[in-house]
Each structure stands twice: as structure tokens, then as C-alpha cells.
Amino acid sequence: MFYIRNFEGNKNEFEFFQDMLYESILIPVNKPSKAVLLNSPHIRKYHEGWGRNGDKVLIAFDTENQTVGAVWYRLFDENNKSYGYIDCNTPEIGIAVSKDVRGRGLGTLLMRKIIQQAQDEGYNTISLSVDLENSSAINIYNKLGFRDYEVVGTSKTMIYKL
């Protein structure tokens, strides 16, 4: 059993969000440390200055009130494109679930909640970027209704129309 609530902006939750951002980046071999990776220019844009218009995080907790997953989105623009960039009105989603609770439906639950959140906030589309080798995630995204948009390098951008 899991419950999900909005990010409240406190330091512990922001650190957990950064932990989940780090986990969401698939680098199978020689993954840099969290500090190095999250401060690299191509990743820093995903968390730097968090709390601006269009930023949203939902955090999942288990029955012992432990943080176990997060899903988020952020808007980007032509001058600061993300990996899953579509346009300046399409937020890009990121998601990660703690290793010890994977395979129990939490990722799907989080995705459904963030899709609903984006719809409630008036967005028409949302996007995500996924490594081409992450077939289990791609299958889940397809089942949820995401469709292929484009492939760039080793990543696939997918789009969901709300």
C-alpha cells in the first residue's frame, strides 16, 4: 500500500527528489556519483532553481511513512531544451521508484497521478525521455498511452496527449 502527496518543498523532500532524479538516469556502467552527475550541465537543468512555474513533484510513501518513489515534471524552452523536449507548453516527466518496492505497481500509480495532475493543470500534452534499452519502462509507458515521438541517440522521446 502506497500513498502519494504533493511535494511540500522542505529540504528532506528536495534531497529525496534529487535522489530519485539520480536513480531515473540510466547509466548501466561507470555511473558518476550523484553530486557529479546532477551538477553536470546537461542534467543540472532538471533541478536547478526548482519551484518555478510549471514545476511539479509527487512523492510516494509506504505504510511506514518512508519515501519510496517520486514523479515530477518541468517545463523547458527553446533556449534550454531537455532530452524529451517537445515545446515550451509540454512538461517533461521524470520518475523513479526505490529498488526495494519495484515491481509492485508503484511506478504505474505514480504515472497515472502525474498524468491526472497535468490534465488538471490544463496541459494538452506531456512528454518523457527513456533509454532505448529500458524495455520494461517503454512497455509500461505504451500501456499507459504514451506514443513514440522521436529517437535521438540512445533515447526515445514519447508523448501523451491529454
Short mmCIF file of N, CA and C in Angstrom, two decimals:
data_model
loop_
_atom_site.label_atom_id
_atom_site.label_comp_id
_atom_site.label_asym_id
_atom_site.label_seq_id
_atom_site.Cartn_x
_atom_site.Cartn_y
_atom_site.Cartn_z
N MET A 1 0.85 -1.18 0.00
CA MET A 1 0.00 0.00 0.00
C MET A 1 0.89 1.24 0.00
N PHE A 2 0.57 2.16 -0.88
CA PHE A 2 1.33 3.40 -1.00
C PHE A 2 0.36 4.57 -1.00
N TYR A 3 0.84 5.71 -0.55
CA TYR A 3 0.06 6.92 -0.71
C TYR A 3 0.95 8.00 -1.30
N ILE A 4 0.32 8.92 -2.00
CA ILE A 4 1.06 9.93 -2.77
C ILE A 4 0.55 11.30 -2.38
N ARG A 5 1.50 12.21 -2.23
CA ARG A 5 1.11 13.59 -1.95
C ARG A 5 2.02 14.56 -2.67
N ASN A 6 1.60 15.80 -2.72
CA ASN A 6 2.40 16.85 -3.36
C ASN A 6 3.65 17.13 -2.56
N PHE A 7 4.70 17.44 -3.25
CA PHE A 7 5.97 17.89 -2.69
C PHE A 7 5.70 19.17 -1.91
N GLU A 8 6.21 19.22 -0.68
CA GLU A 8 5.98 20.39 0.17
C GLU A 8 7.14 21.38 0.15
N GLY A 9 8.25 21.00 -0.48
CA GLY A 9 9.35 21.93 -0.63
C GLY A 9 10.35 21.95 0.50
N ASN A 10 10.23 21.04 1.46
CA ASN A 10 11.21 21.06 2.54
C ASN A 10 12.52 20.40 2.08
N LYS A 11 13.56 20.61 2.87
CA LYS A 11 14.90 20.16 2.49
C LYS A 11 14.98 18.64 2.31
N ASN A 12 14.38 17.88 3.21
CA ASN A 12 14.42 16.41 3.10
C ASN A 12 13.73 15.92 1.84
N GLU A 13 12.59 16.50 1.52
CA GLU A 13 11.89 16.10 0.31
C GLU A 13 12.67 16.49 -0.94
N PHE A 14 13.31 17.66 -0.92
CA PHE A 14 14.09 18.06 -2.09
C PHE A 14 15.28 17.13 -2.29
N GLU A 15 15.90 16.72 -1.20
CA GLU A 15 17.01 15.76 -1.31
C GLU A 15 16.51 14.42 -1.85
N PHE A 16 15.34 13.99 -1.40
CA PHE A 16 14.78 12.75 -1.92
C PHE A 16 14.46 12.88 -3.41
N PHE A 17 13.90 14.01 -3.80
CA PHE A 17 13.64 14.27 -5.22
C PHE A 17 14.95 14.17 -6.01
N GLN A 18 16.03 14.74 -5.49
CA GLN A 18 17.32 14.65 -6.19
C GLN A 18 17.83 13.20 -6.23
N ASP A 19 17.61 12.45 -5.15
CA ASP A 19 17.97 11.02 -5.17
C ASP A 19 17.21 10.30 -6.28
N MET A 20 15.94 10.59 -6.41
CA MET A 20 15.12 9.94 -7.42
C MET A 20 15.51 10.40 -8.83
N LEU A 21 15.85 11.68 -8.97
CA LEU A 21 16.34 12.17 -10.26
C LEU A 21 17.59 11.40 -10.66
N TYR A 22 18.50 11.22 -9.72
CA TYR A 22 19.72 10.44 -9.97
C TYR A 22 19.38 9.00 -10.38
N GLU A 23 18.45 8.38 -9.65
CA GLU A 23 18.04 7.00 -9.96
C GLU A 23 17.40 6.89 -11.33
N SER A 24 16.72 7.95 -11.76
CA SER A 24 16.00 7.90 -13.03
C SER A 24 16.92 7.91 -14.25
N ILE A 25 18.18 8.24 -14.05
CA ILE A 25 19.13 8.34 -15.16
C ILE A 25 19.81 6.99 -15.33
N LEU A 26 19.51 6.34 -16.44
CA LEU A 26 20.04 5.01 -16.70
C LEU A 26 21.44 5.10 -17.29
N ILE A 27 22.42 4.74 -16.47
CA ILE A 27 23.81 4.61 -16.91
C ILE A 27 24.28 3.28 -16.31
N PRO A 28 24.24 2.20 -17.11
CA PRO A 28 24.50 0.87 -16.57
C PRO A 28 25.92 0.64 -16.07
N VAL A 29 26.91 1.31 -16.65
CA VAL A 29 28.30 1.07 -16.28
C VAL A 29 28.97 2.41 -15.97
N ASN A 30 29.74 2.43 -14.89
CA ASN A 30 30.52 3.61 -14.51
C ASN A 30 29.66 4.87 -14.33
N LYS A 31 28.52 4.71 -13.67
CA LYS A 31 27.66 5.87 -13.40
C LYS A 31 28.39 6.81 -12.46
N PRO A 32 28.49 8.09 -12.82
CA PRO A 32 29.14 9.06 -11.92
C PRO A 32 28.40 9.17 -10.60
N SER A 33 29.04 9.72 -9.60
CA SER A 33 28.39 9.94 -8.31
C SER A 33 27.21 10.89 -8.48
N LYS A 34 26.33 10.88 -7.51
CA LYS A 34 25.16 11.75 -7.55
C LYS A 34 25.58 13.21 -7.70
N ALA A 35 26.55 13.65 -6.91
CA ALA A 35 26.97 15.05 -6.96
C ALA A 35 27.52 15.42 -8.33
N VAL A 36 28.34 14.55 -8.90
CA VAL A 36 28.93 14.84 -10.21
C VAL A 36 27.86 14.85 -11.29
N LEU A 37 27.03 13.83 -11.32
CA LEU A 37 26.03 13.71 -12.38
C LEU A 37 24.99 14.83 -12.31
N LEU A 38 24.45 15.09 -11.13
CA LEU A 38 23.40 16.11 -11.02
C LEU A 38 23.91 17.52 -11.24
N ASN A 39 25.21 17.73 -11.13
CA ASN A 39 25.77 19.06 -11.38
C ASN A 39 26.37 19.21 -12.77
N SER A 40 26.26 18.17 -13.59
CA SER A 40 26.71 18.30 -14.97
C SER A 40 25.72 19.19 -15.72
N PRO A 41 26.21 19.99 -16.67
CA PRO A 41 25.34 20.97 -17.34
C PRO A 41 24.09 20.37 -18.01
N HIS A 42 24.19 19.19 -18.57
CA HIS A 42 23.03 18.61 -19.26
C HIS A 42 22.00 18.01 -18.31
N ILE A 43 22.35 17.86 -17.03
CA ILE A 43 21.41 17.32 -16.03
C ILE A 43 20.96 18.39 -15.04
N ARG A 44 21.83 19.32 -14.74
CA ARG A 44 21.53 20.37 -13.75
C ARG A 44 20.21 21.08 -14.06
N LYS A 45 19.89 21.23 -15.34
CA LYS A 45 18.66 21.94 -15.74
C LYS A 45 17.39 21.26 -15.23
N TYR A 46 17.50 19.99 -14.84
CA TYR A 46 16.33 19.26 -14.37
C TYR A 46 15.96 19.58 -12.91
N HIS A 47 16.87 20.21 -12.17
CA HIS A 47 16.55 20.51 -10.76
C HIS A 47 16.93 21.91 -10.32
N GLU A 48 17.80 22.57 -11.05
CA GLU A 48 18.28 23.89 -10.65
C GLU A 48 17.12 24.90 -10.60
N GLY A 49 17.06 25.64 -9.52
CA GLY A 49 16.01 26.64 -9.36
C GLY A 49 14.62 26.04 -9.23
N TRP A 50 14.54 24.84 -8.64
CA TRP A 50 13.26 24.15 -8.55
C TRP A 50 12.23 25.00 -7.82
N GLY A 51 11.00 24.94 -8.31
CA GLY A 51 9.90 25.68 -7.70
C GLY A 51 9.37 26.77 -8.61
N ARG A 52 9.89 26.84 -9.82
CA ARG A 52 9.40 27.84 -10.77
C ARG A 52 8.06 27.38 -11.35
N ASN A 53 7.41 28.27 -12.08
CA ASN A 53 6.13 27.95 -12.70
C ASN A 53 6.28 26.73 -13.60
N GLY A 54 5.39 25.75 -13.44
CA GLY A 54 5.43 24.54 -14.25
C GLY A 54 6.17 23.38 -13.59
N ASP A 55 6.79 23.59 -12.44
CA ASP A 55 7.47 22.51 -11.72
C ASP A 55 6.47 21.79 -10.81
N LYS A 56 6.50 20.47 -10.85
CA LYS A 56 5.59 19.69 -10.01
C LYS A 56 6.26 18.39 -9.61
N VAL A 57 6.17 18.03 -8.32
CA VAL A 57 6.66 16.74 -7.82
C VAL A 57 5.57 16.09 -6.97
N LEU A 58 5.36 14.81 -7.21
CA LEU A 58 4.52 14.00 -6.34
C LEU A 58 5.42 12.96 -5.71
N ILE A 59 5.28 12.76 -4.40
CA ILE A 59 6.13 11.82 -3.67
C ILE A 59 5.28 10.69 -3.11
N ALA A 60 5.80 9.47 -3.25
CA ALA A 60 5.10 8.27 -2.75
C ALA A 60 5.72 7.84 -1.43
N PHE A 61 4.84 7.41 -0.53
CA PHE A 61 5.23 6.91 0.78
C PHE A 61 4.66 5.52 0.98
N ASP A 62 5.37 4.71 1.77
CA ASP A 62 4.84 3.40 2.12
C ASP A 62 4.05 3.52 3.42
N THR A 63 3.58 2.40 3.95
CA THR A 63 2.75 2.42 5.15
C THR A 63 3.51 2.85 6.41
N GLU A 64 4.85 2.79 6.34
CA GLU A 64 5.66 3.28 7.47
C GLU A 64 6.08 4.74 7.30
N ASN A 65 5.46 5.43 6.33
CA ASN A 65 5.73 6.83 6.04
C ASN A 65 7.14 7.07 5.51
N GLN A 66 7.72 6.05 4.87
CA GLN A 66 9.03 6.17 4.24
C GLN A 66 8.85 6.57 2.78
N THR A 67 9.68 7.48 2.30
CA THR A 67 9.63 7.88 0.89
C THR A 67 10.12 6.71 0.04
N VAL A 68 9.36 6.36 -1.00
CA VAL A 68 9.69 5.21 -1.83
C VAL A 68 9.65 5.48 -3.33
N GLY A 69 9.27 6.68 -3.73
CA GLY A 69 9.23 6.98 -5.15
C GLY A 69 8.80 8.42 -5.39
N ALA A 70 9.05 8.87 -6.59
CA ALA A 70 8.65 10.22 -6.96
C ALA A 70 8.43 10.29 -8.46
N VAL A 71 7.57 11.19 -8.86
CA VAL A 71 7.35 11.52 -10.26
C VAL A 71 7.26 13.05 -10.33
N TRP A 72 7.76 13.61 -11.40
CA TRP A 72 7.83 15.06 -11.50
C TRP A 72 7.73 15.49 -12.95
N TYR A 73 7.45 16.77 -13.12
CA TYR A 73 7.59 17.36 -14.44
C TYR A 73 8.07 18.78 -14.34
N ARG A 74 8.60 19.22 -15.47
CA ARG A 74 9.17 20.56 -15.57
C ARG A 74 9.01 21.03 -17.01
N LEU A 75 8.78 22.33 -17.17
CA LEU A 75 8.73 22.93 -18.49
C LEU A 75 10.12 23.40 -18.91
N PHE A 76 10.41 23.25 -20.18
CA PHE A 76 11.65 23.74 -20.76
C PHE A 76 11.29 24.62 -21.95
N ASP A 77 12.30 25.29 -22.53
CA ASP A 77 12.02 26.15 -23.68
C ASP A 77 13.10 25.98 -24.74
N GLU A 78 12.94 26.69 -25.84
CA GLU A 78 13.86 26.60 -26.98
C GLU A 78 15.32 26.86 -26.58
N ASN A 79 15.53 27.72 -25.60
CA ASN A 79 16.88 28.07 -25.18
C ASN A 79 17.46 27.11 -24.15
N ASN A 80 16.64 26.24 -23.63
CA ASN A 80 17.07 25.31 -22.59
C ASN A 80 16.31 24.00 -22.76
N LYS A 81 16.57 23.31 -23.86
CA LYS A 81 15.84 22.09 -24.19
C LYS A 81 16.28 20.93 -23.31
N SER A 82 15.32 20.07 -23.00
CA SER A 82 15.57 18.85 -22.25
C SER A 82 15.68 17.70 -23.24
N TYR A 83 15.99 16.51 -22.71
CA TYR A 83 16.07 15.34 -23.58
C TYR A 83 14.73 15.00 -24.23
N GLY A 84 13.65 15.19 -23.50
CA GLY A 84 12.33 14.88 -24.02
C GLY A 84 11.55 16.11 -24.45
N TYR A 85 12.25 17.14 -24.87
CA TYR A 85 11.61 18.40 -25.24
C TYR A 85 10.71 18.25 -26.46
N ILE A 86 9.49 18.76 -26.33
CA ILE A 86 8.54 18.84 -27.43
C ILE A 86 8.31 20.31 -27.79
N ASP A 87 7.86 21.08 -26.80
CA ASP A 87 7.67 22.52 -26.96
C ASP A 87 7.57 23.14 -25.55
N CYS A 88 7.49 24.45 -25.50
CA CYS A 88 7.52 25.14 -24.20
C CYS A 88 6.24 24.98 -23.39
N ASN A 89 5.21 24.35 -23.97
CA ASN A 89 3.95 24.12 -23.25
C ASN A 89 3.74 22.65 -22.88
N THR A 90 4.77 21.84 -23.11
CA THR A 90 4.67 20.41 -22.80
C THR A 90 5.67 20.06 -21.71
N PRO A 91 5.19 19.81 -20.49
CA PRO A 91 6.12 19.43 -19.44
C PRO A 91 6.72 18.05 -19.69
N GLU A 92 7.99 17.90 -19.30
CA GLU A 92 8.66 16.61 -19.41
C GLU A 92 8.63 15.92 -18.05
N ILE A 93 8.24 14.65 -18.07
CA ILE A 93 8.12 13.85 -16.86
C ILE A 93 9.41 13.10 -16.57
N GLY A 94 9.69 12.95 -15.29
CA GLY A 94 10.73 12.05 -14.79
C GLY A 94 10.12 11.21 -13.69
N ILE A 95 10.64 10.01 -13.51
CA ILE A 95 10.08 9.12 -12.48
C ILE A 95 11.16 8.17 -11.99
N ALA A 96 11.08 7.83 -10.71
CA ALA A 96 11.94 6.78 -10.14
C ALA A 96 11.23 6.19 -8.93
N VAL A 97 11.48 4.91 -8.74
CA VAL A 97 10.93 4.17 -7.61
C VAL A 97 12.09 3.49 -6.90
N SER A 98 12.09 3.51 -5.58
CA SER A 98 13.14 2.86 -4.81
C SER A 98 13.23 1.38 -5.17
N LYS A 99 14.45 0.86 -5.21
CA LYS A 99 14.67 -0.52 -5.65
C LYS A 99 13.86 -1.54 -4.87
N ASP A 100 13.70 -1.34 -3.58
CA ASP A 100 13.02 -2.34 -2.75
C ASP A 100 11.51 -2.42 -2.95
N VAL A 101 10.92 -1.50 -3.72
CA VAL A 101 9.47 -1.57 -3.96
C VAL A 101 9.14 -1.72 -5.46
N ARG A 102 10.14 -1.91 -6.27
CA ARG A 102 9.89 -2.07 -7.71
C ARG A 102 9.11 -3.35 -7.97
N GLY A 103 8.30 -3.31 -9.03
CA GLY A 103 7.52 -4.47 -9.41
C GLY A 103 6.22 -4.62 -8.64
N ARG A 104 5.84 -3.60 -7.88
CA ARG A 104 4.62 -3.67 -7.08
C ARG A 104 3.55 -2.68 -7.53
N GLY A 105 3.74 -2.10 -8.73
CA GLY A 105 2.73 -1.21 -9.30
C GLY A 105 2.86 0.25 -8.95
N LEU A 106 3.87 0.60 -8.16
CA LEU A 106 4.01 2.00 -7.74
C LEU A 106 4.32 2.91 -8.92
N GLY A 107 5.18 2.49 -9.82
CA GLY A 107 5.52 3.32 -10.97
C GLY A 107 4.30 3.66 -11.81
N THR A 108 3.46 2.66 -12.05
CA THR A 108 2.23 2.88 -12.81
C THR A 108 1.31 3.83 -12.06
N LEU A 109 1.17 3.64 -10.76
CA LEU A 109 0.34 4.52 -9.95
C LEU A 109 0.84 5.96 -10.01
N LEU A 110 2.15 6.15 -9.87
CA LEU A 110 2.72 7.49 -9.94
C LEU A 110 2.47 8.12 -11.32
N MET A 111 2.65 7.34 -12.37
CA MET A 111 2.42 7.88 -13.71
C MET A 111 0.96 8.30 -13.89
N ARG A 112 0.05 7.49 -13.42
CA ARG A 112 -1.37 7.86 -13.55
C ARG A 112 -1.67 9.16 -12.79
N LYS A 113 -1.06 9.30 -11.62
CA LYS A 113 -1.29 10.51 -10.80
C LYS A 113 -0.72 11.75 -11.48
N ILE A 114 0.47 11.64 -12.09
CA ILE A 114 1.07 12.82 -12.71
C ILE A 114 0.34 13.17 -14.02
N ILE A 115 -0.16 12.16 -14.72
CA ILE A 115 -0.97 12.42 -15.91
C ILE A 115 -2.23 13.20 -15.51
N GLN A 116 -2.88 12.77 -14.43
CA GLN A 116 -4.07 13.47 -13.94
C GLN A 116 -3.72 14.88 -13.50
N GLN A 117 -2.58 15.04 -12.81
CA GLN A 117 -2.14 16.35 -12.36
C GLN A 117 -1.94 17.29 -13.55
N ALA A 118 -1.27 16.81 -14.59
CA ALA A 118 -1.03 17.63 -15.77
C ALA A 118 -2.34 18.02 -16.44
N GLN A 119 -3.27 17.08 -16.49
CA GLN A 119 -4.57 17.37 -17.07
C GLN A 119 -5.30 18.42 -16.23
N ASP A 120 -5.26 18.26 -14.92
CA ASP A 120 -5.90 19.22 -14.01
C ASP A 120 -5.31 20.61 -14.16
N GLU A 121 -4.02 20.68 -14.48
CA GLU A 121 -3.35 21.98 -14.63
C GLU A 121 -3.50 22.55 -16.04
N GLY A 122 -4.22 21.85 -16.91
CA GLY A 122 -4.56 22.41 -18.21
C GLY A 122 -3.59 22.12 -19.34
N TYR A 123 -2.63 21.22 -19.13
CA TYR A 123 -1.72 20.87 -20.21
C TYR A 123 -2.43 19.98 -21.23
N ASN A 124 -2.03 20.10 -22.50
CA ASN A 124 -2.60 19.28 -23.57
C ASN A 124 -1.77 18.04 -23.85
N THR A 125 -0.47 18.12 -23.56
CA THR A 125 0.45 17.00 -23.79
C THR A 125 1.49 16.98 -22.69
N ILE A 126 2.08 15.81 -22.48
CA ILE A 126 3.24 15.65 -21.62
C ILE A 126 4.22 14.75 -22.37
N SER A 127 5.48 14.83 -22.01
CA SER A 127 6.48 14.03 -22.70
C SER A 127 7.40 13.37 -21.69
N LEU A 128 8.21 12.46 -22.20
CA LEU A 128 9.26 11.86 -21.39
C LEU A 128 10.34 11.36 -22.32
N SER A 129 11.50 11.13 -21.76
CA SER A 129 12.61 10.56 -22.49
C SER A 129 13.02 9.28 -21.78
N VAL A 130 13.21 8.21 -22.54
CA VAL A 130 13.55 6.93 -21.95
C VAL A 130 14.66 6.29 -22.76
N ASP A 131 15.59 5.63 -22.08
CA ASP A 131 16.67 4.94 -22.75
C ASP A 131 16.09 3.80 -23.59
N LEU A 132 16.59 3.66 -24.81
CA LEU A 132 16.09 2.63 -25.72
C LEU A 132 16.23 1.22 -25.16
N GLU A 133 17.18 1.02 -24.25
CA GLU A 133 17.38 -0.31 -23.67
C GLU A 133 16.49 -0.60 -22.47
N ASN A 134 15.73 0.40 -22.03
CA ASN A 134 14.85 0.23 -20.88
C ASN A 134 13.48 -0.26 -21.36
N SER A 135 13.45 -1.49 -21.87
CA SER A 135 12.24 -2.03 -22.49
C SER A 135 11.08 -2.17 -21.51
N SER A 136 11.35 -2.47 -20.25
CA SER A 136 10.25 -2.61 -19.29
C SER A 136 9.55 -1.27 -19.09
N ALA A 137 10.31 -0.19 -18.99
CA ALA A 137 9.69 1.13 -18.85
C ALA A 137 8.93 1.51 -20.12
N ILE A 138 9.52 1.25 -21.28
CA ILE A 138 8.85 1.56 -22.55
C ILE A 138 7.52 0.82 -22.64
N ASN A 139 7.49 -0.45 -22.22
CA ASN A 139 6.24 -1.22 -22.24
C ASN A 139 5.19 -0.59 -21.34
N ILE A 140 5.59 -0.17 -20.15
CA ILE A 140 4.65 0.48 -19.22
C ILE A 140 4.13 1.77 -19.82
N TYR A 141 5.02 2.58 -20.38
CA TYR A 141 4.60 3.85 -20.98
C TYR A 141 3.62 3.61 -22.13
N ASN A 142 3.90 2.61 -22.96
CA ASN A 142 2.97 2.28 -24.05
C ASN A 142 1.60 1.87 -23.50
N LYS A 143 1.58 1.05 -22.45
CA LYS A 143 0.31 0.62 -21.86
C LYS A 143 -0.48 1.80 -21.28
N LEU A 144 0.24 2.80 -20.79
CA LEU A 144 -0.41 3.98 -20.23
C LEU A 144 -0.93 4.92 -21.32
N GLY A 145 -0.50 4.72 -22.57
CA GLY A 145 -0.98 5.56 -23.66
C GLY A 145 0.04 6.50 -24.26
N PHE A 146 1.29 6.41 -23.82
CA PHE A 146 2.34 7.22 -24.44
C PHE A 146 2.65 6.65 -25.82
N ARG A 147 2.99 7.54 -26.75
CA ARG A 147 3.33 7.13 -28.11
C ARG A 147 4.71 7.67 -28.48
N ASP A 148 5.38 6.94 -29.35
CA ASP A 148 6.70 7.36 -29.80
C ASP A 148 6.62 8.71 -30.51
N TYR A 149 7.58 9.55 -30.22
CA TYR A 149 7.66 10.87 -30.85
C TYR A 149 8.90 10.94 -31.74
N GLU A 150 10.07 10.63 -31.15
CA GLU A 150 11.31 10.61 -31.92
C GLU A 150 12.39 9.87 -31.14
N VAL A 151 13.42 9.46 -31.85
CA VAL A 151 14.59 8.84 -31.25
C VAL A 151 15.77 9.75 -31.52
N VAL A 152 16.49 10.07 -30.45
CA VAL A 152 17.71 10.87 -30.56
C VAL A 152 18.80 10.14 -29.79
N GLY A 153 19.82 9.72 -30.50
CA GLY A 153 20.91 8.99 -29.86
C GLY A 153 20.40 7.69 -29.26
N THR A 154 20.62 7.53 -27.95
CA THR A 154 20.21 6.29 -27.26
C THR A 154 18.89 6.46 -26.50
N SER A 155 18.17 7.56 -26.75
CA SER A 155 16.93 7.85 -26.03
C SER A 155 15.74 7.99 -26.97
N LYS A 156 14.61 7.59 -26.45
CA LYS A 156 13.36 7.74 -27.17
C LYS A 156 12.53 8.78 -26.44
N THR A 157 12.00 9.73 -27.18
CA THR A 157 11.04 10.68 -26.62
C THR A 157 9.65 10.15 -26.92
N MET A 158 8.82 10.16 -25.87
CA MET A 158 7.46 9.69 -26.00
C MET A 158 6.52 10.82 -25.57
N ILE A 159 5.31 10.80 -26.13
CA ILE A 159 4.36 11.87 -25.86
C ILE A 159 3.02 11.27 -25.47
N TYR A 160 2.33 11.97 -24.59
CA TYR A 160 0.99 11.56 -24.15
C TYR A 160 0.07 12.75 -24.40
N LYS A 161 -1.02 12.52 -25.12
CA LYS A 161 -2.00 13.58 -25.37
C LYS A 161 -3.11 13.49 -24.33
N LEU A 162 -3.31 14.58 -23.62
CA LEU A 162 -4.31 14.63 -22.54
C LEU A 162 -5.69 14.98 -23.08
#
